């Protein structure tokens, strides 16, 4: 079966903070020169800084800023790519990297740890830019909704229930953020809508689209995917569309993610 060539990446992620929902440790793997992979624990913001937020009407639009950056074209030719854990159909000039690391790569403070299972999955575009990652998450904090997302077809009873949950927990009433102008697809069994670079996951899978909030809006579990670090097991992953993805990449990426399947 055909395997897309692995692009070389030299950038190393750094540590950060997760605001609004507490700090969570996320296992992300970056490809380094001369090294198979590097496990990093990082945190990220619950709200993507590239989301276009209108503070007057609490809404988020799918309209992205027009990029002045030159870019190469996405190939019209599609190819089926079969990894060890995941398979998909994507443009022939894109690439994937899987991190099924089973032993410590011997880098820095990670020496001595033993890994198993799929710890991360990355998609790179025609310019070798990281545009999507599915990173394993080892730890998470309690699930509290500080923001609730609402589409035009979101059930008002769902919104009211989340507001009442916040009252019962004794936390501030969540801010309701209106969403529109989206693209919709399936991601590993989840009904997903993309607004800009942000993914929203349906909790209903019925006639209404009720977007998950809190940690459920960040972390997902997929039957058949899990990993372990030493003796700690997890089936939590965080799917992220990175803002390096230019406008000409996003629609083909939607299609590629819609085709993503877990190998049996």
PDB file of C-alpha atoms in Angstrom, residues 40-230:
ATOM      1  CA  UNK A  40       6.252  17.270  24.446  1.00  0.00           C
ATOM      2  CA  UNK A  41       3.631  18.211  26.989  1.00  0.00           C
ATOM      3  CA  UNK A  42       2.086  21.467  25.960  1.00  0.00           C
ATOM      4  CA  UNK A  43      -0.935  23.562  26.657  1.00  0.00           C
ATOM      5  CA  UNK A  44      -2.921  25.746  24.346  1.00  0.00           C
ATOM      6  CA  UNK A  45      -5.652  28.333  24.522  1.00  0.00           C
ATOM      7  CA  UNK A  46      -9.233  27.127  24.528  1.00  0.00           C
ATOM      8  CA  UNK A  47     -10.024  29.951  22.126  1.00  0.00           C
ATOM      9  CA  UNK A  48      -8.106  30.148  18.836  1.00  0.00           C
ATOM     10  CA  UNK A  49      -6.544  33.624  18.534  1.00  0.00           C
ATOM     11  CA  UNK A  50      -7.291  33.624  14.805  1.00  0.00           C
ATOM     12  CA  UNK A  51     -11.050  33.412  15.292  1.00  0.00           C
ATOM     13  CA  UNK A  52     -12.688  36.607  14.098  1.00  0.00           C
ATOM     14  CA  UNK A  53     -14.772  37.678  17.103  1.00  0.00           C
ATOM     15  CA  UNK A  54     -17.282  40.495  16.975  1.00  0.00           C
ATOM     16  CA  UNK A  55     -17.426  41.779  20.534  1.00  0.00           C
ATOM     17  CA  UNK A  56     -20.659  43.654  19.866  1.00  0.00           C
ATOM     18  CA  UNK A  57     -22.829  40.660  18.971  1.00  0.00           C
ATOM     19  CA  UNK A  58     -20.792  37.800  20.454  1.00  0.00           C
ATOM     20  CA  UNK A  59     -20.476  36.037  17.102  1.00  0.00           C
ATOM     21  CA  UNK A  60     -17.749  34.189  15.251  1.00  0.00           C
ATOM     22  CA  UNK A  61     -17.565  34.206  11.471  1.00  0.00           C
ATOM     23  CA  UNK A  62     -15.957  31.768   9.067  1.00  0.00           C
ATOM     24  CA  UNK A  63     -14.478  34.684   7.100  1.00  0.00           C
ATOM     25  CA  UNK A  64     -10.689  34.432   7.219  1.00  0.00           C
ATOM     26  CA  UNK A  65      -8.267  37.317   6.646  1.00  0.00           C
ATOM     27  CA  UNK A  66      -7.033  37.463   3.052  1.00  0.00           C
ATOM     28  CA  UNK A  67      -3.453  36.204   2.967  1.00  0.00           C
ATOM     29  CA  UNK A  68      -0.797  38.096   0.997  1.00  0.00           C
ATOM     30  CA  UNK A  69       1.580  35.138   1.325  1.00  0.00           C
ATOM     31  CA  UNK A  70       2.499  33.378  -1.909  1.00  0.00           C
ATOM     32  CA  UNK A  71       1.769  29.668  -1.982  1.00  0.00           C
ATOM     33  CA  UNK A  72       1.995  26.691  -4.282  1.00  0.00           C
ATOM     34  CA  UNK A  73      -1.099  25.009  -5.632  1.00  0.00           C
ATOM     35  CA  UNK A  74      -2.852  22.068  -4.015  1.00  0.00           C
ATOM     36  CA  UNK A  75      -2.698  19.090  -6.341  1.00  0.00           C
ATOM     37  CA  UNK A  76      -5.987  18.132  -8.011  1.00  0.00           C
ATOM     38  CA  UNK A  77      -4.795  14.529  -7.998  1.00  0.00           C
ATOM     39  CA  UNK A  78      -5.913  12.585  -4.945  1.00  0.00           C
ATOM     40  CA  UNK A  79      -4.127   9.623  -3.435  1.00  0.00           C
ATOM     41  CA  UNK A  80      -5.082   7.072  -0.801  1.00  0.00           C
ATOM     42  CA  UNK A  81      -2.583   7.078   2.054  1.00  0.00           C
ATOM     43  CA  UNK A  82      -2.436   4.138   4.436  1.00  0.00           C
ATOM     44  CA  UNK A  83      -0.620   4.688   7.713  1.00  0.00           C
ATOM     45  CA  UNK A  84      -0.095   2.242  10.535  1.00  0.00           C
ATOM     46  CA  UNK A  85      -3.100   3.562  12.477  1.00  0.00           C
ATOM     47  CA  UNK A  86      -5.035   5.905  10.174  1.00  0.00           C
ATOM     48  CA  UNK A  87      -5.822   6.058   6.457  1.00  0.00           C
ATOM     49  CA  UNK A  88      -7.259   8.841   4.301  1.00  0.00           C
ATOM     50  CA  UNK A  89      -7.584  10.240   0.785  1.00  0.00           C
ATOM     51  CA  UNK A  90      -5.820  13.560   0.237  1.00  0.00           C
ATOM     52  CA  UNK A  91      -4.005  15.665  -2.414  1.00  0.00           C
ATOM     53  CA  UNK A  92      -1.004  13.822  -3.815  1.00  0.00           C
ATOM     54  CA  UNK A  93       1.444  16.590  -2.827  1.00  0.00           C
ATOM     55  CA  UNK A  94       0.499  16.474   0.863  1.00  0.00           C
ATOM     56  CA  UNK A  95       2.138  14.293   3.496  1.00  0.00           C
ATOM     57  CA  UNK A  96       1.394  12.644   6.840  1.00  0.00           C
ATOM     58  CA  UNK A  97       3.483  11.735   9.875  1.00  0.00           C
ATOM     59  CA  UNK A  98       2.349   9.188  12.466  1.00  0.00           C
ATOM     60  CA  UNK A  99       4.011   8.777  15.837  1.00  0.00           C
ATOM     61  CA  UNK A 100       3.491   5.161  16.923  1.00  0.00           C
ATOM     62  CA  UNK A 101       6.472   5.463  19.278  1.00  0.00           C
ATOM     63  CA  UNK A 102       7.079   2.314  21.292  1.00  0.00           C
ATOM     64  CA  UNK A 103      10.346   3.206  23.022  1.00  0.00           C
ATOM     65  CA  UNK A 104      11.885   6.381  24.345  1.00  0.00           C
ATOM     66  CA  UNK A 105      13.682   8.331  21.589  1.00  0.00           C
ATOM     67  CA  UNK A 106      16.313   9.237  24.180  1.00  0.00           C
ATOM     68  CA  UNK A 107      15.793  12.978  23.994  1.00  0.00           C
ATOM     69  CA  UNK A 108      16.273  15.232  27.013  1.00  0.00           C
ATOM     70  CA  UNK A 109      14.078  14.683  30.053  1.00  0.00           C
ATOM     71  CA  UNK A 110      12.052  11.963  28.317  1.00  0.00           C
ATOM     72  CA  UNK A 111      14.790   9.371  28.728  1.00  0.00           C
ATOM     73  CA  UNK A 112      13.401   6.273  30.406  1.00  0.00           C
ATOM     74  CA  UNK A 113       9.765   6.666  29.342  1.00  0.00           C
ATOM     75  CA  UNK A 114       8.140   3.950  27.266  1.00  0.00           C
ATOM     76  CA  UNK A 115       5.377   4.835  24.798  1.00  0.00           C
ATOM     77  CA  UNK A 116       2.875   2.711  22.909  1.00  0.00           C
ATOM     78  CA  UNK A 117      -0.035   3.254  20.544  1.00  0.00           C
ATOM     79  CA  UNK A 118      -0.756   6.296  18.384  1.00  0.00           C
ATOM     80  CA  UNK A 119       0.574   9.317  20.230  1.00  0.00           C
ATOM     81  CA  UNK A 120       0.126  11.845  17.405  1.00  0.00           C
ATOM     82  CA  UNK A 121      -0.900  12.169  13.754  1.00  0.00           C
ATOM     83  CA  UNK A 122       0.030  15.153  11.564  1.00  0.00           C
ATOM     84  CA  UNK A 123      -0.976  16.308   8.080  1.00  0.00           C
ATOM     85  CA  UNK A 124       1.337  18.597   6.077  1.00  0.00           C
ATOM     86  CA  UNK A 125       0.352  20.581   2.990  1.00  0.00           C
ATOM     87  CA  UNK A 126       2.151  21.013  -0.335  1.00  0.00           C
ATOM     88  CA  UNK A 127       4.542  23.522   1.282  1.00  0.00           C
ATOM     89  CA  UNK A 128       5.377  21.140   4.159  1.00  0.00           C
ATOM     90  CA  UNK A 129       3.388  23.288   6.601  1.00  0.00           C
ATOM     91  CA  UNK A 130       1.637  21.562   9.493  1.00  0.00           C
ATOM     92  CA  UNK A 131      -2.075  22.088   8.860  1.00  0.00           C
ATOM     93  CA  UNK A 132      -3.713  19.434  11.071  1.00  0.00           C
ATOM     94  CA  UNK A 133      -2.697  17.458  14.130  1.00  0.00           C
ATOM     95  CA  UNK A 134      -4.343  14.831  16.302  1.00  0.00           C
ATOM     96  CA  UNK A 135      -2.354  14.897  19.542  1.00  0.00           C
ATOM     97  CA  UNK A 136      -2.695  12.455  22.415  1.00  0.00           C
ATOM     98  CA  UNK A 137      -3.735  13.943  25.756  1.00  0.00           C
ATOM     99  CA  UNK A 138      -2.533  12.292  28.950  1.00  0.00           C
ATOM    100  CA  UNK A 139      -4.272  14.469  31.549  1.00  0.00           C
ATOM    101  CA  UNK A 140      -7.274  16.748  31.665  1.00  0.00           C
ATOM    102  CA  UNK A 141      -9.031  18.995  34.155  1.00  0.00           C
ATOM    103  CA  UNK A 142     -12.670  18.948  35.210  1.00  0.00           C
ATOM    104  CA  UNK A 143     -15.166  19.845  32.523  1.00  0.00           C
ATOM    105  CA  UNK A 144     -16.653  23.327  32.937  1.00  0.00           C
ATOM    106  CA  UNK A 145     -18.299  25.398  30.214  1.00  0.00           C
ATOM    107  CA  UNK A 146     -17.253  29.050  30.345  1.00  0.00           C
ATOM    108  CA  UNK A 147     -18.440  29.606  26.780  1.00  0.00           C
ATOM    109  CA  UNK A 148     -21.399  28.019  24.971  1.00  0.00           C
ATOM    110  CA  UNK A 149     -21.493  27.963  21.180  1.00  0.00           C
ATOM    111  CA  UNK A 150     -24.733  28.296  19.241  1.00  0.00           C
ATOM    112  CA  UNK A 151     -25.641  27.802  15.571  1.00  0.00           C
ATOM    113  CA  UNK A 152     -28.985  28.767  14.079  1.00  0.00           C
ATOM    114  CA  UNK A 153     -30.140  25.140  14.446  1.00  0.00           C
ATOM    115  CA  UNK A 154     -28.875  24.636  18.008  1.00  0.00           C
ATOM    116  CA  UNK A 155     -31.599  23.513  20.418  1.00  0.00           C
ATOM    117  CA  UNK A 156     -32.391  26.291  22.903  1.00  0.00           C
ATOM    118  CA  UNK A 157     -33.096  23.649  25.550  1.00  0.00           C
ATOM    119  CA  UNK A 158     -29.454  22.560  25.221  1.00  0.00           C
ATOM    120  CA  UNK A 159     -28.261  26.132  25.801  1.00  0.00           C
ATOM    121  CA  UNK A 160     -30.538  26.517  28.821  1.00  0.00           C
ATOM    122  CA  UNK A 161     -29.313  23.213  30.282  1.00  0.00           C
ATOM    123  CA  UNK A 162     -25.667  24.317  30.038  1.00  0.00           C
ATOM    124  CA  UNK A 163     -26.487  27.625  31.714  1.00  0.00           C
ATOM    125  CA  UNK A 164     -28.244  25.778  34.545  1.00  0.00           C
ATOM    126  CA  UNK A 165     -25.269  23.419  34.924  1.00  0.00           C
ATOM    127  CA  UNK A 166     -23.017  26.432  35.449  1.00  0.00           C
ATOM    128  CA  UNK A 167     -25.358  27.786  38.108  1.00  0.00           C
ATOM    129  CA  UNK A 168     -25.367  24.423  39.883  1.00  0.00           C
ATOM    130  CA  UNK A 169     -21.550  24.418  39.872  1.00  0.00           C
ATOM    131  CA  UNK A 170     -21.476  27.941  41.272  1.00  0.00           C
ATOM    132  CA  UNK A 171     -19.507  29.388  38.355  1.00  0.00           C
ATOM    133  CA  UNK A 172     -20.215  32.461  36.261  1.00  0.00           C
ATOM    134  CA  UNK A 173     -22.964  32.206  33.670  1.00  0.00           C
ATOM    135  CA  UNK A 174     -21.376  31.072  30.392  1.00  0.00           C
ATOM    136  CA  UNK A 175     -21.078  33.493  27.490  1.00  0.00           C
ATOM    137  CA  UNK A 176     -23.190  32.401  24.511  1.00  0.00           C
ATOM    138  CA  UNK A 177     -21.293  32.866  21.233  1.00  0.00           C
ATOM    139  CA  UNK A 178     -23.210  32.758  17.962  1.00  0.00           C
ATOM    140  CA  UNK A 179     -21.642  30.850  15.052  1.00  0.00           C
ATOM    141  CA  UNK A 180     -22.371  30.955  11.332  1.00  0.00           C
ATOM    142  CA  UNK A 181     -20.874  30.461   7.854  1.00  0.00           C
ATOM    143  CA  UNK A 182     -19.488  26.976   8.445  1.00  0.00           C
ATOM    144  CA  UNK A 183     -18.449  23.869   6.543  1.00  0.00           C
ATOM    145  CA  UNK A 184     -19.659  20.501   7.842  1.00  0.00           C
ATOM    146  CA  UNK A 185     -18.112  17.036   7.626  1.00  0.00           C
ATOM    147  CA  UNK A 186     -17.510  13.852   9.600  1.00  0.00           C
ATOM    148  CA  UNK A 187     -14.294  13.331  11.554  1.00  0.00           C
ATOM    149  CA  UNK A 188     -13.753   9.778  12.810  1.00  0.00           C
ATOM    150  CA  UNK A 189     -17.444   9.422  13.670  1.00  0.00           C
ATOM    151  CA  UNK A 190     -17.958  12.951  14.998  1.00  0.00           C
ATOM    152  CA  UNK A 191     -20.319  15.316  13.195  1.00  0.00           C
ATOM    153  CA  UNK A 192     -18.135  18.425  12.885  1.00  0.00           C
ATOM    154  CA  UNK A 193     -18.547  22.011  11.752  1.00  0.00           C
ATOM    155  CA  UNK A 194     -15.523  24.165  10.960  1.00  0.00           C
ATOM    156  CA  UNK A 195     -15.721  27.910  11.500  1.00  0.00           C
ATOM    157  CA  UNK A 196     -12.452  29.494  10.426  1.00  0.00           C
ATOM    158  CA  UNK A 197      -9.748  27.303  11.950  1.00  0.00           C
ATOM    159  CA  UNK A 198     -11.885  26.022  14.820  1.00  0.00           C
ATOM    160  CA  UNK A 199     -13.701  22.686  14.953  1.00  0.00           C
ATOM    161  CA  UNK A 200     -17.055  22.319  16.732  1.00  0.00           C
ATOM    162  CA  UNK A 201     -18.348  18.859  17.668  1.00  0.00           C
ATOM    163  CA  UNK A 202     -22.034  17.966  17.713  1.00  0.00           C
ATOM    164  CA  UNK A 203     -23.280  16.342  20.916  1.00  0.00           C
ATOM    165  CA  UNK A 204     -26.682  15.484  19.467  1.00  0.00           C
ATOM    166  CA  UNK A 205     -26.116  13.894  16.027  1.00  0.00           C
ATOM    167  CA  UNK A 206     -29.780  14.553  15.316  1.00  0.00           C
ATOM    168  CA  UNK A 207     -31.759  17.342  13.676  1.00  0.00           C
ATOM    169  CA  UNK A 208     -30.130  19.942  15.933  1.00  0.00           C
ATOM    170  CA  UNK A 209     -26.425  20.757  16.039  1.00  0.00           C
ATOM    171  CA  UNK A 210     -25.518  21.238  19.710  1.00  0.00           C
ATOM    172  CA  UNK A 211     -21.810  22.147  19.915  1.00  0.00           C
ATOM    173  CA  UNK A 212     -19.796  20.606  22.730  1.00  0.00           C
ATOM    174  CA  UNK A 213     -18.356  23.062  25.252  1.00  0.00           C
ATOM    175  CA  UNK A 214     -15.631  22.994  27.893  1.00  0.00           C
ATOM    176  CA  UNK A 215     -13.124  20.158  27.647  1.00  0.00           C
ATOM    177  CA  UNK A 216     -15.552  18.229  25.428  1.00  0.00           C
ATOM    178  CA  UNK A 217     -14.994  20.916  22.774  1.00  0.00           C
ATOM    179  CA  UNK A 218     -11.254  20.198  22.826  1.00  0.00           C
ATOM    180  CA  UNK A 219     -10.767  16.522  23.651  1.00  0.00           C
ATOM    181  CA  UNK A 220     -12.308  13.589  21.812  1.00  0.00           C
ATOM    182  CA  UNK A 221     -12.202   9.804  22.146  1.00  0.00           C
ATOM    183  CA  UNK A 222     -12.232   7.521  19.110  1.00  0.00           C
ATOM    184  CA  UNK A 223     -12.981   3.815  19.278  1.00  0.00           C
ATOM    185  CA  UNK A 224      -9.853   1.917  18.290  1.00  0.00           C
ATOM    186  CA  UNK A 225      -7.356   4.684  19.132  1.00  0.00           C
ATOM    187  CA  UNK A 226      -5.393   4.871  22.392  1.00  0.00           C
ATOM    188  CA  UNK A 227      -1.848   5.219  23.691  1.00  0.00           C
ATOM    189  CA  UNK A 228       0.212   4.696  26.820  1.00  0.00           C
ATOM    190  CA  UNK A 229       3.145   6.408  28.502  1.00  0.00           C
ATOM    191  CA  UNK A 230       4.811   3.984  30.877  1.00  0.00           C
TER     192      UNK A 230
END
